[in-house]
mmCIF file with all atom_site columns, C-alpha atoms in Angstrom:
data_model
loop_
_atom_site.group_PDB
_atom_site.id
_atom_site.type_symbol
_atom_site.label_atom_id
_atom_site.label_alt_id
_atom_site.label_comp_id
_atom_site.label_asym_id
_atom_site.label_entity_id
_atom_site.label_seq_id
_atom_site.pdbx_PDB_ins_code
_atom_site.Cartn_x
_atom_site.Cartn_y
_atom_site.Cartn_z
_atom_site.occupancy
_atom_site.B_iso_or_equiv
_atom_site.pdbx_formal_charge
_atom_site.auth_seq_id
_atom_site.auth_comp_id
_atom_site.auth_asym_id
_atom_site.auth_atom_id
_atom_site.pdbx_PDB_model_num
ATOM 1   C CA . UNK A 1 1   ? -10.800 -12.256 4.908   1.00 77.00 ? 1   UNK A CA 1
ATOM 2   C CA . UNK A 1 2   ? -7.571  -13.833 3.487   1.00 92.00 ? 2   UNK A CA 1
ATOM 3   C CA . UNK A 1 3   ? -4.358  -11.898 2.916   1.00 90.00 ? 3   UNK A CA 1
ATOM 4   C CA . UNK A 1 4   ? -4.942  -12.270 -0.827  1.00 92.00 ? 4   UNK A CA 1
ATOM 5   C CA . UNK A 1 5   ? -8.224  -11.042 -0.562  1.00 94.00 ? 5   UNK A CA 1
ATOM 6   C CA . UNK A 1 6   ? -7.232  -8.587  1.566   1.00 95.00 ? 6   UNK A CA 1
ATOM 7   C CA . UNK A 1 7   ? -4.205  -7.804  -0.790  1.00 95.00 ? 7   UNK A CA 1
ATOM 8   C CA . UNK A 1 8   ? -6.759  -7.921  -4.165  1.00 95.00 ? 8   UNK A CA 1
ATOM 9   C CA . UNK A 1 9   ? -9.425  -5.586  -2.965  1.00 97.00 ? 9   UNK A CA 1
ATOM 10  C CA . UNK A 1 10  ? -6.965  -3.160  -1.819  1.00 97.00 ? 10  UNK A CA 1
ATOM 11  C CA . UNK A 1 11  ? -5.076  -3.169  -5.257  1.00 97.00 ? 11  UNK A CA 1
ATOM 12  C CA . UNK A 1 12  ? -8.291  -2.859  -6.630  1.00 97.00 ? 12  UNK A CA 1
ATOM 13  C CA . UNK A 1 13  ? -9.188  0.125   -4.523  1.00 97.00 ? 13  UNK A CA 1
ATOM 14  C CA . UNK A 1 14  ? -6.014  1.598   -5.618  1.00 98.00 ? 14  UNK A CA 1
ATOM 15  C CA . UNK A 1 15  ? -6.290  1.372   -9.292  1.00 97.00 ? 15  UNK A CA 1
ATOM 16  C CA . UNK A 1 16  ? -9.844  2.171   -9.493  1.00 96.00 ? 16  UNK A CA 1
ATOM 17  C CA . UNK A 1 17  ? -8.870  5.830   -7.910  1.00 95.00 ? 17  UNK A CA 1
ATOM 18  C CA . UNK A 1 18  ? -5.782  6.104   -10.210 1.00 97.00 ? 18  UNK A CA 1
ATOM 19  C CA . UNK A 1 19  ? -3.034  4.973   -8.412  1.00 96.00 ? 19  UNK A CA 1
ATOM 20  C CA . UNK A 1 20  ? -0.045  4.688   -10.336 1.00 96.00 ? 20  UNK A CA 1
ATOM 21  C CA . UNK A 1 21  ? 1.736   1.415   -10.888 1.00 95.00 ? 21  UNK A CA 1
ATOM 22  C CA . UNK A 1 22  ? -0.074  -0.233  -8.267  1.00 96.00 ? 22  UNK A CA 1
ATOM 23  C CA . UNK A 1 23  ? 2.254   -3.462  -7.217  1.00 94.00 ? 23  UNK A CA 1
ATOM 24  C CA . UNK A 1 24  ? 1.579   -6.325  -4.236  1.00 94.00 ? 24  UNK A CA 1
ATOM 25  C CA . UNK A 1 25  ? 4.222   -8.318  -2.813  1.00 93.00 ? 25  UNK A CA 1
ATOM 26  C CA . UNK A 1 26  ? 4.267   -11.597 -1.142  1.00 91.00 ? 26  UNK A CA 1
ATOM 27  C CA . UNK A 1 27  ? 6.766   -11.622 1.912   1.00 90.00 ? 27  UNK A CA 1
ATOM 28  C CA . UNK A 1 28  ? 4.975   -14.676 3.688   1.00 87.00 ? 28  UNK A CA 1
ATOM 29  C CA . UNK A 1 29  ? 8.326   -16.159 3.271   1.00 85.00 ? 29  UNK A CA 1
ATOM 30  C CA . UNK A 1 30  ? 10.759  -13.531 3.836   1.00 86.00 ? 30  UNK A CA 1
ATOM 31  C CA . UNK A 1 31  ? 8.570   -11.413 6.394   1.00 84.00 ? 31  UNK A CA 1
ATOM 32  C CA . UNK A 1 32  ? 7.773   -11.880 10.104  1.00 81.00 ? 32  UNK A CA 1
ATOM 33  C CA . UNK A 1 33  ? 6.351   -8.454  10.656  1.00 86.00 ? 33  UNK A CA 1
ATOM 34  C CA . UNK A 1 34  ? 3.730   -8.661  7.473   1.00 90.00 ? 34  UNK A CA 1
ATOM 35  C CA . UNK A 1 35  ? 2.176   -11.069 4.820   1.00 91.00 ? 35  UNK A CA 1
ATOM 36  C CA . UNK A 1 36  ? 2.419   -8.527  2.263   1.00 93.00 ? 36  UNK A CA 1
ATOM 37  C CA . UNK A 1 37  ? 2.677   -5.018  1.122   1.00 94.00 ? 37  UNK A CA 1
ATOM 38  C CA . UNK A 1 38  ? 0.698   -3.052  -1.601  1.00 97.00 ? 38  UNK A CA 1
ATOM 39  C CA . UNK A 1 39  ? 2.602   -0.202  -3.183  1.00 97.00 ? 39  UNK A CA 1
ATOM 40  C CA . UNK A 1 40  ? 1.134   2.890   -4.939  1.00 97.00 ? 40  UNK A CA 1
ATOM 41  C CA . UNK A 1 41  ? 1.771   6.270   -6.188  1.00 97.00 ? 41  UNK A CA 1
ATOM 42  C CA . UNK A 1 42  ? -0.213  9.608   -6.039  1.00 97.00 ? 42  UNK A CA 1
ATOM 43  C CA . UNK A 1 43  ? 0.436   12.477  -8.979  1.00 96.00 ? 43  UNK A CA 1
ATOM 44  C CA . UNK A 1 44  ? 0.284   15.008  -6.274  1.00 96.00 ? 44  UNK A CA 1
ATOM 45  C CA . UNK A 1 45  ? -0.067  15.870  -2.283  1.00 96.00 ? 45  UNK A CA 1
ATOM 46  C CA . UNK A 1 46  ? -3.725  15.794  -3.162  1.00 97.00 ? 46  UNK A CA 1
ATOM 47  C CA . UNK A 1 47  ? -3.667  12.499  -4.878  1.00 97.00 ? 47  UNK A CA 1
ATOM 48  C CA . UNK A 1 48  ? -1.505  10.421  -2.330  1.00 97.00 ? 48  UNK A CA 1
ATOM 49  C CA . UNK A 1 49  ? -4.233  11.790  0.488   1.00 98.00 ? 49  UNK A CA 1
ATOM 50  C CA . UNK A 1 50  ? -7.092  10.710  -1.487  1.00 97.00 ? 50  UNK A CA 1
ATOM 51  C CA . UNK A 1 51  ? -5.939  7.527   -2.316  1.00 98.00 ? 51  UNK A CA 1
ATOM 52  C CA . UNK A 1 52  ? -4.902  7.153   1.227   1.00 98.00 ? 52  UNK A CA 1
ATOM 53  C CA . UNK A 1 53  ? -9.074  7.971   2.366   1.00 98.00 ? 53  UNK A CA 1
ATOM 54  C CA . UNK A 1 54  ? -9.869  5.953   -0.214  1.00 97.00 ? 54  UNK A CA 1
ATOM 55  C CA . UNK A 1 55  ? -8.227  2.776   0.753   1.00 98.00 ? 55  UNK A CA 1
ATOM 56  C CA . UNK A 1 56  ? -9.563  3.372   4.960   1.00 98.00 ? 56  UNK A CA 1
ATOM 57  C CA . UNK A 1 57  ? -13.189 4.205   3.501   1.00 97.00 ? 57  UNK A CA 1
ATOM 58  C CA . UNK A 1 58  ? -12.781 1.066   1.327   1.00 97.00 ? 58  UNK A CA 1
ATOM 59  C CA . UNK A 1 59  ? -11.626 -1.078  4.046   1.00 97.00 ? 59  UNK A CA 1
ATOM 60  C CA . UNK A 1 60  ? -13.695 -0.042  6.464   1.00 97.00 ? 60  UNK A CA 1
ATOM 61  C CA . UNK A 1 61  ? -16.829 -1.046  4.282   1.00 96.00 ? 61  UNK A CA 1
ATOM 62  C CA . UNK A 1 62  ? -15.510 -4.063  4.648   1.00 95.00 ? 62  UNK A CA 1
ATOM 63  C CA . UNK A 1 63  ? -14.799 -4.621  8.407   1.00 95.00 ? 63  UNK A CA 1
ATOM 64  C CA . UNK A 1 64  ? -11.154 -3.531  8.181   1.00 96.00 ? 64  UNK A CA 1
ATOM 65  C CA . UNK A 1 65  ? -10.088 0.001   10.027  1.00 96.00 ? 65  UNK A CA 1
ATOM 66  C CA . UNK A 1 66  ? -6.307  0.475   10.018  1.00 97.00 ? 66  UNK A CA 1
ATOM 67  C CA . UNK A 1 67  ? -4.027  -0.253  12.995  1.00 97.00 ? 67  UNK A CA 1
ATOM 68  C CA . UNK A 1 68  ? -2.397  2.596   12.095  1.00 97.00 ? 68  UNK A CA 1
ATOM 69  C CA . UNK A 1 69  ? -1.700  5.657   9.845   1.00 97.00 ? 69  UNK A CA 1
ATOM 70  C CA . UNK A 1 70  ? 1.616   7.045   9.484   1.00 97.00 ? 70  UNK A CA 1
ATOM 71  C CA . UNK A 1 71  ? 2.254   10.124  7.156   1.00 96.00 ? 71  UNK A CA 1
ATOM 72  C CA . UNK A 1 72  ? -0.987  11.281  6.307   1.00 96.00 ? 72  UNK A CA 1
ATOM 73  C CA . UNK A 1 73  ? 0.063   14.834  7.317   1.00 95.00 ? 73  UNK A CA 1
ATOM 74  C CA . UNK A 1 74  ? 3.028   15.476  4.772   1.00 92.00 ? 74  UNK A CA 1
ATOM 75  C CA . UNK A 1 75  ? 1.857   12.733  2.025   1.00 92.00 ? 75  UNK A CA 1
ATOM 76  C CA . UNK A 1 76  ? 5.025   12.143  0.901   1.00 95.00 ? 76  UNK A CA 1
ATOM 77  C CA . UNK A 1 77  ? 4.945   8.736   2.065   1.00 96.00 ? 77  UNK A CA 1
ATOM 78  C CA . UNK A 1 78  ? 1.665   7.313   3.875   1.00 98.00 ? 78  UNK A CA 1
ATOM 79  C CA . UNK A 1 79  ? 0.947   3.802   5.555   1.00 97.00 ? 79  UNK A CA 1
ATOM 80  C CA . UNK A 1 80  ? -1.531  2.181   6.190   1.00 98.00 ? 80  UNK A CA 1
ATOM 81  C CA . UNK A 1 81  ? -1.256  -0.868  8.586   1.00 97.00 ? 81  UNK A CA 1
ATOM 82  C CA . UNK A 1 82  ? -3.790  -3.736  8.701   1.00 97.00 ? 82  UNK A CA 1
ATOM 83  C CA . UNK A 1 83  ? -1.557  -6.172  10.134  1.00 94.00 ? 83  UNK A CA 1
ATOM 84  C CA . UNK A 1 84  ? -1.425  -8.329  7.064   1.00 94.00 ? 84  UNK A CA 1
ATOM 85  C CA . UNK A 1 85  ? -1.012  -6.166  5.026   1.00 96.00 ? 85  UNK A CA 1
ATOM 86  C CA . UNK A 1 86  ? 0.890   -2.576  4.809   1.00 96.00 ? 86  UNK A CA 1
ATOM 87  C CA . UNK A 1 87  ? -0.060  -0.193  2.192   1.00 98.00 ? 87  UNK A CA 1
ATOM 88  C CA . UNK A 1 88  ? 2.397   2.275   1.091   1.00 97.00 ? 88  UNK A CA 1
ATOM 89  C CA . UNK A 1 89  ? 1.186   5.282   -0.522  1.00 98.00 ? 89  UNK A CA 1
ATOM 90  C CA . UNK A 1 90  ? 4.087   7.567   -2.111  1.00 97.00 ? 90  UNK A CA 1
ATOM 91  C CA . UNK A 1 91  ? 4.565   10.544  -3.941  1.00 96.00 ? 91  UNK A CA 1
ATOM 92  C CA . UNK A 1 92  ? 6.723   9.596   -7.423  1.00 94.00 ? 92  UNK A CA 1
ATOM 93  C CA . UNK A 1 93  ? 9.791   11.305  -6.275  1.00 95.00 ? 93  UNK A CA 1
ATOM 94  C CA . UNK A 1 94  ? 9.825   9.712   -2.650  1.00 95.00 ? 94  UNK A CA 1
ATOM 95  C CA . UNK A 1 95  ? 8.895   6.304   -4.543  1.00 93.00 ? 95  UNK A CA 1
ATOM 96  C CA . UNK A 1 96  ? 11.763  6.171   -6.530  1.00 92.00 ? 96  UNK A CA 1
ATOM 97  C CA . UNK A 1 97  ? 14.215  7.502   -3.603  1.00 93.00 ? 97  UNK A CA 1
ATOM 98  C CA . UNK A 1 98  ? 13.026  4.937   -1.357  1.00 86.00 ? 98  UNK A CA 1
ATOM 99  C CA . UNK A 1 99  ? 12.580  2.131   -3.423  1.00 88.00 ? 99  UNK A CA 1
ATOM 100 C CA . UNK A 1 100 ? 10.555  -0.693  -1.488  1.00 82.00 ? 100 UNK A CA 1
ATOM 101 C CA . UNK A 1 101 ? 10.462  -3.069  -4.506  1.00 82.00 ? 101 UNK A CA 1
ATOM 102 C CA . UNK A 1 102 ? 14.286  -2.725  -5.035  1.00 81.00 ? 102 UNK A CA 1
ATOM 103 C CA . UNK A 1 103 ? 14.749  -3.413  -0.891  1.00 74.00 ? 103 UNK A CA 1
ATOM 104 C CA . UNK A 1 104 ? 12.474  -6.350  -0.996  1.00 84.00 ? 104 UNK A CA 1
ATOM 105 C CA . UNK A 1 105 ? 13.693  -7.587  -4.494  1.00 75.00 ? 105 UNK A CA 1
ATOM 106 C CA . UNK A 1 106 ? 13.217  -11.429 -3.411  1.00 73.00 ? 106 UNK A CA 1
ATOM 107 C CA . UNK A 1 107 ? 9.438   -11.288 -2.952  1.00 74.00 ? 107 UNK A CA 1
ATOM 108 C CA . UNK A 1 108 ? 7.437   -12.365 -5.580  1.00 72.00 ? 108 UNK A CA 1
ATOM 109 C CA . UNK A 1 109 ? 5.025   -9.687  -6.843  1.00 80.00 ? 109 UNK A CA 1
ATOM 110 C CA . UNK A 1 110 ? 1.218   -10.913 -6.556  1.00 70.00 ? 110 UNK A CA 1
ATOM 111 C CA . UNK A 1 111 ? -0.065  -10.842 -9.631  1.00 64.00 ? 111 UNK A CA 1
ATOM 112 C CA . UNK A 1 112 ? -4.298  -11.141 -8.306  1.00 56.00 ? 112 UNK A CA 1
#
């Protein structure tokens, strides 16, 4: 599976379970670590850690089990490496404090 596909059904994944403001970026270009990140947010502790189980479970249908998962325990904050991709799973306060899209303000948002 492609990077955009990758990218799509993970966005889709997200937004199907309620994630809030669900974003992609591109950083093919600006990136030598990833292809691209998907950003979410969870309403609560309980939220970010089901949307987190609900990406692997999704993935995993599909061939894909994480690299790694950081975070899971506090849920503040929770990624999910497939190489690729990272998927960043916040809390709306941590979010906003850390600001991905702001860091990586040159990549273009993936609009799929």
């Amino acid at each position: 599976m492609e990077t955009k596909e990758k990218t799509a059904l993970i966005k889709s994944i997200l937004e199907d379970k309620k994630g809030i403001d669900v974003t992609a970026l591109d950083l093919t270009d600006i990136s030598s670590v990833t292809d691209a990140f998907v950003i979410a947010s969870g309403s609560s502790t309980p939220h970010v850690k089901a949307l987190s189980d609900y990406v692997e479970e999704g993935m995993s249908e599909k061939g894909f089990d994480p690299l790694r998962v950081e975070g899971y325990d506090s849920a503040k904050w929770i990624l999910l490496d497939y190489g690729d991709v990272l998927v960043h799973i916040f809390s709306e306060e941590a979010r906003e404090f850390y600001s991905l899209e702001w860091l990586w303000a040159d990549a273009p948002k993936d609009e799929n």
